[in-house]
Amino acid sequence: EPEVTQTPSHQVTQMGQEVILRCVPISNHLYFYWYRQILGQKVEFLVSFYNNEISEKSEIFDDQFSVERPDGSNFTLKIRSTKLEDSAMYFCASSNTGQGYEQYFGPGTRLTVT
Amino acid sequence: RKEVEQDPGPFNVPEGATVAFNCTYSNSASQSFFWYRQDCRKEPKLLMSVYSSGNEDGRFTAQLNRASQYISLLIRDSKLSDSATYLCVVGPRGGSYIPTFGRGTSLIVHP
């Protein structure tokens, strides 16, 4: 069964450093998403991406965040200057039936900012 | 009122029991509704979509009540493996397609 993959599974970084989280969505999917989940809290939408551009972003997705689809398979989330409060699980998801419809999540990257 | 509200539980039930969760949503313009399951420290996994007519998948039944703005999930004949957190997801809202997640309802099925 096709699945979304993410690397690394765990990233530890120092405050102020840049991190890039990587995702490989399901191959025939067209819509891509990033979410975060702070430990013990709800899943929060960050950004959606379609046709090589951002479709929507939340208020969390400020100027320190960016997304890119550098080739036909990868989808990345970059955090330019990490803060302690960026520590969370970051999930990538993809779907093939339009925004808001069934999404398939990757296993997540646990980001720890020290 | 929170956008998507769920009773956090935990719901502690014996194997074989029937258990039901509700989820209320605040935006009447919401168009799509889902139940996801999340195991501890794992990713959310789509359990089922919720349609106006209701839908059933094996032991799981989902219902939508637009008038009262809630969706429900019924699990029959609970298994130990059903132990997880069940997330209610609502979207889109208004002109946006951003899905909103509830905080989840924790289910513990014991022998």
Short mmCIF file of C-alpha atoms in Angstrom, two decimals, chain A residues 35 37 39-43 45 56-57 89 91 99-107 110, chain B residues 32 34 36 38 41-44 46 49 51 87 91 95-103:
data_model
loop_
_atom_site.label_atom_id
_atom_site.label_comp_id
_atom_site.label_asym_id
_atom_site.label_seq_id
_atom_site.Cartn_x
_atom_site.Cartn_y
_atom_site.Cartn_z
CA TYR A 35 0.86 19.96 10.16
CA GLN A 37 1.39 18.66 16.88
CA LEU A 39 3.07 17.14 22.64
CA GLY A 40 -0.31 16.62 24.26
CA GLN A 41 -2.08 19.11 22.02
CA LYS A 42 -4.17 18.93 18.89
CA VAL A 43 -2.95 18.64 15.33
CA PHE A 45 -2.61 22.93 10.08
CA GLU A 56 -3.36 28.25 2.08
CA LYS A 57 -1.41 28.83 5.23
CA MET A 89 5.91 16.56 15.82
CA PHE A 91 3.45 15.63 9.95
CA GLN A 99 -8.25 20.13 -0.45
CA GLY A 100 -10.19 19.18 2.64
CA TYR A 101 -10.73 15.63 1.50
CA GLU A 102 -9.19 12.44 2.80
CA GLN A 103 -5.55 12.96 3.66
CA TYR A 104 -2.85 10.41 4.30
CA PHE A 105 -0.26 11.27 6.89
CA GLY A 106 3.39 10.37 7.11
CA PRO A 107 4.89 9.03 10.34
CA ARG A 110 9.90 14.87 15.96
CA SER B 32 -16.56 17.78 5.06
CA PHE B 34 -13.84 12.84 9.06
CA TYR B 36 -9.15 9.83 12.24
CA GLN B 38 -4.18 8.35 16.32
CA ARG B 41 3.07 9.27 19.27
CA LYS B 42 2.00 8.11 15.82
CA GLU B 43 0.47 9.84 12.85
CA PRO B 44 -3.27 10.32 12.43
CA LEU B 46 -8.04 8.18 8.34
CA SER B 49 -15.37 10.05 6.12
CA TYR B 51 -21.50 11.67 4.94
CA LEU B 87 -9.82 12.70 16.19
CA GLY B 91 -13.35 21.18 6.89
CA GLY B 95 -13.97 30.02 1.68
CA SER B 96 -11.12 28.16 3.26
CA TYR B 97 -10.11 24.54 2.87
CA ILE B 98 -8.16 24.39 6.07
CA PRO B 99 -9.23 21.35 8.08
CA THR B 100 -9.71 21.81 11.81
CA PHE B 101 -8.84 19.00 14.17
CA GLY B 102 -10.42 18.31 17.50
CA ARG B 103 -8.19 17.42 20.42
#
